[in-house]
Tab-separated table of C-alpha atoms in Angstrom:
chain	number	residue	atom	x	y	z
A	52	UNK	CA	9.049	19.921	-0.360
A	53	UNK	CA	10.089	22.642	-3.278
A	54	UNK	CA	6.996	24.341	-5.308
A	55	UNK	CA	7.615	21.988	-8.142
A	56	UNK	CA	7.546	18.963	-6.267
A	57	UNK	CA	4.053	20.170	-4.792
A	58	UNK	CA	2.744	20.501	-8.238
A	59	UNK	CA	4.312	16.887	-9.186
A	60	UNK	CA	3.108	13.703	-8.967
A	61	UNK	CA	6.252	11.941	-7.962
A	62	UNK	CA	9.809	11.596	-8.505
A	63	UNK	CA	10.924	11.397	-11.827
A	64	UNK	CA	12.304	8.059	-11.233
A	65	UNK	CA	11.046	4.467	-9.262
A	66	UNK	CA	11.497	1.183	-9.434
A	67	UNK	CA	8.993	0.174	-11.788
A	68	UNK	CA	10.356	0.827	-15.476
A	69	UNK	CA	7.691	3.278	-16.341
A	70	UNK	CA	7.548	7.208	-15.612
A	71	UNK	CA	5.931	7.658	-12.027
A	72	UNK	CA	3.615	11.080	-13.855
A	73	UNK	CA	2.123	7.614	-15.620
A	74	UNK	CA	1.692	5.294	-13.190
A	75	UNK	CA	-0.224	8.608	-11.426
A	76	UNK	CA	-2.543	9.339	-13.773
A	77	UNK	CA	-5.972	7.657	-14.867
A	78	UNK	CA	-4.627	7.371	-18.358
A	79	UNK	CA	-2.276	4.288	-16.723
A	80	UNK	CA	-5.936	2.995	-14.292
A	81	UNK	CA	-7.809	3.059	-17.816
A	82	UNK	CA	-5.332	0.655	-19.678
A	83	UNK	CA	-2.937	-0.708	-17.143
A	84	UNK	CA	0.448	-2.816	-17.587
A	85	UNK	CA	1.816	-5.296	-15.905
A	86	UNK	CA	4.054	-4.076	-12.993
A	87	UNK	CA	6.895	-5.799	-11.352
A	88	UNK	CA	9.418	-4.059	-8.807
A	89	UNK	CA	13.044	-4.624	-10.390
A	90	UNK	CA	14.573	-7.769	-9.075
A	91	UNK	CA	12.509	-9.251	-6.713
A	92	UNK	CA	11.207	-12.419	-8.146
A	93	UNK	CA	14.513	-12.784	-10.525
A	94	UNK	CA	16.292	-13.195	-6.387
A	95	UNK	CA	13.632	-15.313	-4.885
A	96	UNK	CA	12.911	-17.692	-7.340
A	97	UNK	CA	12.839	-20.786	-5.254
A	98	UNK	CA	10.233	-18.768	-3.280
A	99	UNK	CA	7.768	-18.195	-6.655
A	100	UNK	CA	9.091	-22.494	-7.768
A	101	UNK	CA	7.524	-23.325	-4.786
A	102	UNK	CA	4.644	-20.944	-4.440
A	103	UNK	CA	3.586	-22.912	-7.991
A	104	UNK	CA	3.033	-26.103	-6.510
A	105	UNK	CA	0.253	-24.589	-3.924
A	106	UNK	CA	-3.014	-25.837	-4.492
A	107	UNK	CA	-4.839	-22.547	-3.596
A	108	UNK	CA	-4.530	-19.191	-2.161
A	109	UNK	CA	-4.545	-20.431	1.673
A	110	UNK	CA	-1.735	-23.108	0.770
A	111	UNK	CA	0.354	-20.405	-1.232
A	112	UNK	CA	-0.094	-17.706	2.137
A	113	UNK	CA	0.989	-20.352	4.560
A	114	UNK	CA	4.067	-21.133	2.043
A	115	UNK	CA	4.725	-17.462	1.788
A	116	UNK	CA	4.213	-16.844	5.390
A	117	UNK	CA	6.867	-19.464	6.534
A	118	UNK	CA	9.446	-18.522	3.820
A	119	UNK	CA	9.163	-14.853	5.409
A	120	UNK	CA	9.471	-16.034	8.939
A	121	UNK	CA	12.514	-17.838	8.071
A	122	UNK	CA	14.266	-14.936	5.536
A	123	UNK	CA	13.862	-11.950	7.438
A	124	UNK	CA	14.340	-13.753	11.429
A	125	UNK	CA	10.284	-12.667	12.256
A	126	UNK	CA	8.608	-15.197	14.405
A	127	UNK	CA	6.118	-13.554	17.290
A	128	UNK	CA	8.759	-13.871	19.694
A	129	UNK	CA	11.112	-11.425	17.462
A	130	UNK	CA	7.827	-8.994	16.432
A	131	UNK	CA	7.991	-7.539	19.624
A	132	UNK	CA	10.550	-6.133	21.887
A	133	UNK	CA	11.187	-7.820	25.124
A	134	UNK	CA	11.013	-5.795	28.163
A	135	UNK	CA	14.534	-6.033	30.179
A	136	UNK	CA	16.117	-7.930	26.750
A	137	UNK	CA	19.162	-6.892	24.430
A	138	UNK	CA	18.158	-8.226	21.687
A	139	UNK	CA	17.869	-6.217	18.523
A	140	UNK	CA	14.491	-5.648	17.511
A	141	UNK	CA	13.701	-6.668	14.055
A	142	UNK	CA	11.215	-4.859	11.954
A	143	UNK	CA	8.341	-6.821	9.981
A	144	UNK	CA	6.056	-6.245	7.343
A	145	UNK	CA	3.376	-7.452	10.084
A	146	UNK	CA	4.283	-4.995	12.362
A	147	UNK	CA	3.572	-1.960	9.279
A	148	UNK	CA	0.514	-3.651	8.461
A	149	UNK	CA	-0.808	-3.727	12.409
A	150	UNK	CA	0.569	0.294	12.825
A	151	UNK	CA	-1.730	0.867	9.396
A	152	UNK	CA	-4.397	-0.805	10.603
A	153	UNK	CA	-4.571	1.165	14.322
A	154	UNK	CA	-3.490	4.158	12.577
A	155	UNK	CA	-2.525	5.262	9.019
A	156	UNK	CA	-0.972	8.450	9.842
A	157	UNK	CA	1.247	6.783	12.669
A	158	UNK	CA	5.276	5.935	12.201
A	159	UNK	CA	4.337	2.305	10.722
A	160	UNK	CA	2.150	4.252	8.135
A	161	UNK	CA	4.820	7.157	6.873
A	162	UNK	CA	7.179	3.567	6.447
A	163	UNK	CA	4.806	1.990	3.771
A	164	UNK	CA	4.446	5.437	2.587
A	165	UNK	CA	7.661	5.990	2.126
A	166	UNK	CA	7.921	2.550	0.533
A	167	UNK	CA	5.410	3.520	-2.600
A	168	UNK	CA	7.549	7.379	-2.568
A	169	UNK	CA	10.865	4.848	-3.474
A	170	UNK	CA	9.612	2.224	-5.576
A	171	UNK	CA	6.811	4.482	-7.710
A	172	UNK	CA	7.635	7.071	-7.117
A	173	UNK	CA	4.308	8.609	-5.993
A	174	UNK	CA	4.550	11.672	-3.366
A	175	UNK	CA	1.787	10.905	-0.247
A	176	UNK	CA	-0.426	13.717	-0.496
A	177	UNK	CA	-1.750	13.509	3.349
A	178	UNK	CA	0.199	12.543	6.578
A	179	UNK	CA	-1.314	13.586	9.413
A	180	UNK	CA	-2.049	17.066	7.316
A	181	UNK	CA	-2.788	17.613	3.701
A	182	UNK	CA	1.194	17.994	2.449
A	183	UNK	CA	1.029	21.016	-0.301
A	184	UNK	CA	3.394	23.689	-1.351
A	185	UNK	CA	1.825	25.322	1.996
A	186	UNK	CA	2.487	22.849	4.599
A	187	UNK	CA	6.098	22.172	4.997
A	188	UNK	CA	5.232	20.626	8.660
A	189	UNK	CA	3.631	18.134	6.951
A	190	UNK	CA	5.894	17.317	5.027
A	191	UNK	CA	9.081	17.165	7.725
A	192	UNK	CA	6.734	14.803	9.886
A	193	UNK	CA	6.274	12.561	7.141
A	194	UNK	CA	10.300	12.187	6.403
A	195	UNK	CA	10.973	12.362	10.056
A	196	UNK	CA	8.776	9.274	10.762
A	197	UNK	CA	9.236	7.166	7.403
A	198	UNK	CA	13.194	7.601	7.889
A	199	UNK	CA	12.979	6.331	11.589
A	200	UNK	CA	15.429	3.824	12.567
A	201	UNK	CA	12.859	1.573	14.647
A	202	UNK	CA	11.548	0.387	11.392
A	203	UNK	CA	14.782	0.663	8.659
A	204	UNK	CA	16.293	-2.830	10.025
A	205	UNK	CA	16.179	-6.095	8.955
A	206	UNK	CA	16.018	-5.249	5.193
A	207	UNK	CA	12.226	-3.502	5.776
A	208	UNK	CA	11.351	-2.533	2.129
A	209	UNK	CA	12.700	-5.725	0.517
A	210	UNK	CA	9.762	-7.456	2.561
A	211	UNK	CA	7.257	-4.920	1.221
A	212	UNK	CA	8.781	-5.802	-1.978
A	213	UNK	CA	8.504	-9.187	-1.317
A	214	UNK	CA	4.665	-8.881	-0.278
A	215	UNK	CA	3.710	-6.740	-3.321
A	216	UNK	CA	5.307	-9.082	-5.693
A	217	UNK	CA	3.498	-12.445	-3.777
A	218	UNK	CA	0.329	-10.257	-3.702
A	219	UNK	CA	0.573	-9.726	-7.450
A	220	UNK	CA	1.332	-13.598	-8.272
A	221	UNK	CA	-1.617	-14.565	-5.667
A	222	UNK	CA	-4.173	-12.277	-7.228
A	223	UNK	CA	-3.498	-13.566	-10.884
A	224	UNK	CA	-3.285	-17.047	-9.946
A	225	UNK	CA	-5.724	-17.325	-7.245
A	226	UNK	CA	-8.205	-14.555	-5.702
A	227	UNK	CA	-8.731	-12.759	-9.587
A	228	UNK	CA	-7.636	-14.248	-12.543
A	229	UNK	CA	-7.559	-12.753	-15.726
A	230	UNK	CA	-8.764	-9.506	-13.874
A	231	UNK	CA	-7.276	-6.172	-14.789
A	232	UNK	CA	-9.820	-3.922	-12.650
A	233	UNK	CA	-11.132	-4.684	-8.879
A	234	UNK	CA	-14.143	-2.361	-8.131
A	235	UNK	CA	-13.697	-0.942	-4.779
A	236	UNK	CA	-15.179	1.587	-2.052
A	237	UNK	CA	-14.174	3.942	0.339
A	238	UNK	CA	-15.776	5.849	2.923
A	239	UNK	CA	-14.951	9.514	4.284
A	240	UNK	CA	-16.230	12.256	5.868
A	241	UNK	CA	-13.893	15.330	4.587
A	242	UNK	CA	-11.985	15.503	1.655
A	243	UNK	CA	-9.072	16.784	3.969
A	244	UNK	CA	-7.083	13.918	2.389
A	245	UNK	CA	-7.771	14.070	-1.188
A	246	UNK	CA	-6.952	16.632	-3.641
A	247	UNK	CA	-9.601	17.004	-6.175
A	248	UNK	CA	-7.917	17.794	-9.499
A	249	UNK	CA	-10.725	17.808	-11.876
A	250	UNK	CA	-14.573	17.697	-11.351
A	251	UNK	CA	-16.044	16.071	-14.531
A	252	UNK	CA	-20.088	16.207	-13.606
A	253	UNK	CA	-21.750	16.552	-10.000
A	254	UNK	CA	-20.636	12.903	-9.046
A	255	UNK	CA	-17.838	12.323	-10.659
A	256	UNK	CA	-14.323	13.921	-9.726
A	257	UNK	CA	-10.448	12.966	-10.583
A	258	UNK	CA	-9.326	12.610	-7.025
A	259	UNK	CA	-5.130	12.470	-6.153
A	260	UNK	CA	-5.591	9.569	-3.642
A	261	UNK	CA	-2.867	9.366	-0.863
A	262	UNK	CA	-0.176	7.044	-1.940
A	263	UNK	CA	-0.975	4.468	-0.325
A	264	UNK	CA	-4.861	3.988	1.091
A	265	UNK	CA	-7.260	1.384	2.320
A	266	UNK	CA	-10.627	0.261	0.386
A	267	UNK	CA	-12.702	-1.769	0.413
A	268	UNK	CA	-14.559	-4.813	-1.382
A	269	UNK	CA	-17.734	-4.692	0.347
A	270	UNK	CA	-19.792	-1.625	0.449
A	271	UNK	CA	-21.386	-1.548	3.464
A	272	UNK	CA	-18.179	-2.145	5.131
A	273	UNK	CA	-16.877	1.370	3.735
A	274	UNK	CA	-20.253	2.849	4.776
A	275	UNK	CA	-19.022	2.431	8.671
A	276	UNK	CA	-15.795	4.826	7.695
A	277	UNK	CA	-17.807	8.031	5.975
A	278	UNK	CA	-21.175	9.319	4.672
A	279	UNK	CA	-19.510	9.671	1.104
A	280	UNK	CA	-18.890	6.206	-0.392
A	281	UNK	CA	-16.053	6.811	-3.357
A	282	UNK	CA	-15.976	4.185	-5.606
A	283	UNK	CA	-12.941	3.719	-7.903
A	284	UNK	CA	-11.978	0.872	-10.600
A	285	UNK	CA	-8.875	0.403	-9.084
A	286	UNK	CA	-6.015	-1.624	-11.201
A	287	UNK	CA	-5.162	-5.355	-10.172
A	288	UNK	CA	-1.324	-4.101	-10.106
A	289	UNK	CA	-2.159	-1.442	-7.398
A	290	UNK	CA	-2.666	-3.788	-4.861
A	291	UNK	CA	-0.258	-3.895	-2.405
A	292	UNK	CA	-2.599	-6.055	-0.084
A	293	UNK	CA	-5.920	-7.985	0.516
A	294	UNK	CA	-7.101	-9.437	3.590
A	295	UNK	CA	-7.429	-13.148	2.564
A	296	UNK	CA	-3.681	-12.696	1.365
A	297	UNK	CA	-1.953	-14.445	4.785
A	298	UNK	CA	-3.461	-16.866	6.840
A	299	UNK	CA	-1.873	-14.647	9.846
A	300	UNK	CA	-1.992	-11.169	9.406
A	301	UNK	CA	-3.423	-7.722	11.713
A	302	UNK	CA	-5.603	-6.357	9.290
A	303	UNK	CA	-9.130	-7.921	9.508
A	304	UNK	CA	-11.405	-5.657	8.118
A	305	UNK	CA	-13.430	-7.474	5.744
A	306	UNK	CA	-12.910	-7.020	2.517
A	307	UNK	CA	-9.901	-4.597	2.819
A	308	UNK	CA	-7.215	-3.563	0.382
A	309	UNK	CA	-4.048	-1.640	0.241
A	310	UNK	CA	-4.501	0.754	-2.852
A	311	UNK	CA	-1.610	2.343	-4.562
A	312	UNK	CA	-2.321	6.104	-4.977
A	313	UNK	CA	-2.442	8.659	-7.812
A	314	UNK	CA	-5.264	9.955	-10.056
A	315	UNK	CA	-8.091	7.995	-10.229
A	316	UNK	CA	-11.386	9.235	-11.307
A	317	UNK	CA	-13.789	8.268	-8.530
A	318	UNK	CA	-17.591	8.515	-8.068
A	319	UNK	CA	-19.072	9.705	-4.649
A	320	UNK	CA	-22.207	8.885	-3.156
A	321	UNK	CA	-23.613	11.461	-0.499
A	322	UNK	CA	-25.679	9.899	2.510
């Protein structure tokens, strides 16, 4: 990573159709628009025709869950490679969300990672080491493990595109309607992962999260991760995931949600 990159948000482009230094900043978290990834629902419309006719979040997941099965090849037999078999090994969007959920700085995490870096454009700040203008090691084992062929088969990002974009239509129809803000929490111990870029009173920072991070809904689940709770009013269209998304998924923490990074202006209590 160059000097100006380390002093940038993102790349100046994504695939959003708004500049990534606004989709960083709090000024987009204060008064957010809606977001769609170029494309995706325009290709898979008889996906979103018959996600319409569900009568409720569960019905819509199992509808989702199926259609994805059958797109991308992805039933548990093909999830997993088979010891003494040939057959290609197809990644899943399952698999990234089990490898986040054992271990965000692992080679499933620097995928998804690398999946918010493409489509908005958003730099991770942390990956296994705070990445900075100072920490090119970092910065190599990120793009070493989010470029690795294990997990750039079988179309990989157009399922994360695929899962934001059902996310998005199952939050406004379903879990939140009429919603633009979700308040959620997130325990730490360190701020080795998050760049403070402004302090604005003794509780109240602007924090650069990671790119992609987990919170959560329930507060005294984050209180098991830290003895800092930050709390952030985090934009419906930032969610990439929520646990009562898919009737079969790996991530079971109550109450948890994939967060799309940036500035946001956090407040942290101290236990």
């Amino acid at each position: 990573m160059n000097d100006a990159q380390a002093h940038s948000i993102g790349h100046s482009t994504n695939l959003m159709g708004l500049s990534t230094s606004l989709l960083g900043s709090t000024v987009f978290n204060d008064e957010p628009r809606e977001l769609h990834i170029s494309g995706v629902r325009e290709m898979n419309g008889q996906l979103f025709e018959m996600l319409g006719q569900s009568d409720g979040l569960m019905d819509a997941g199992d509808a989702f869950y199926k259609y994805m099965m059958a797109m991308f090849g992805i039933d548990p037999e093909q999830q997993e490679e088979l010891k003494g078999s040939r057959r290609r090994y197809r990644s899943s969007f399952l698999r990234l969300l089990k490898g986040w959920g054992y271990d965000s700085n692992g080679p499933e995490g620097a995928v998804l990672k690398g999946w918010v870096e493409s489509r908005f454009g958003l730099f991770p700040t942390f990956h296994k080491e705070m990445i900075t203008r100072f920490s090119t090691r970092g910065w190599a084992a990120y793009v070493d493990e989010k470029m690795s062929s294990r997990f750039h088969n079988n179309s990989i990002y157009c399922q994360l595109d695929m899962l934001y974009e059902f996310c998005q239509w199952g939050l406004a129809r379903f879990a939140v309607p009429g919603q633009t803000h979700l308040t959620l929490y997130r325990g730490i111990n360190a701020f080795d992962e998050h760049q403070i870029v402004e302090r604005l009173d003794r509780k109240t920072v602007v924090m650069r999260l990671n790119n992609l991070a987990s919170f959560s809904s329930d507060r005294t689940v984050a209180d098991c991760f830290g003895d800092t709770i930050l709390t952030a009013c985090v934009p419906v269209v930032k969610v990439l995931f929520f646990n009562t998304l898919l009737p079969v998924h790996p991530l079971k923490g109550e109450g948890e949600y994939l967060v799309i990074g940036g500035d946001y202006r956090v407040s942290a209590a101290y236990f």
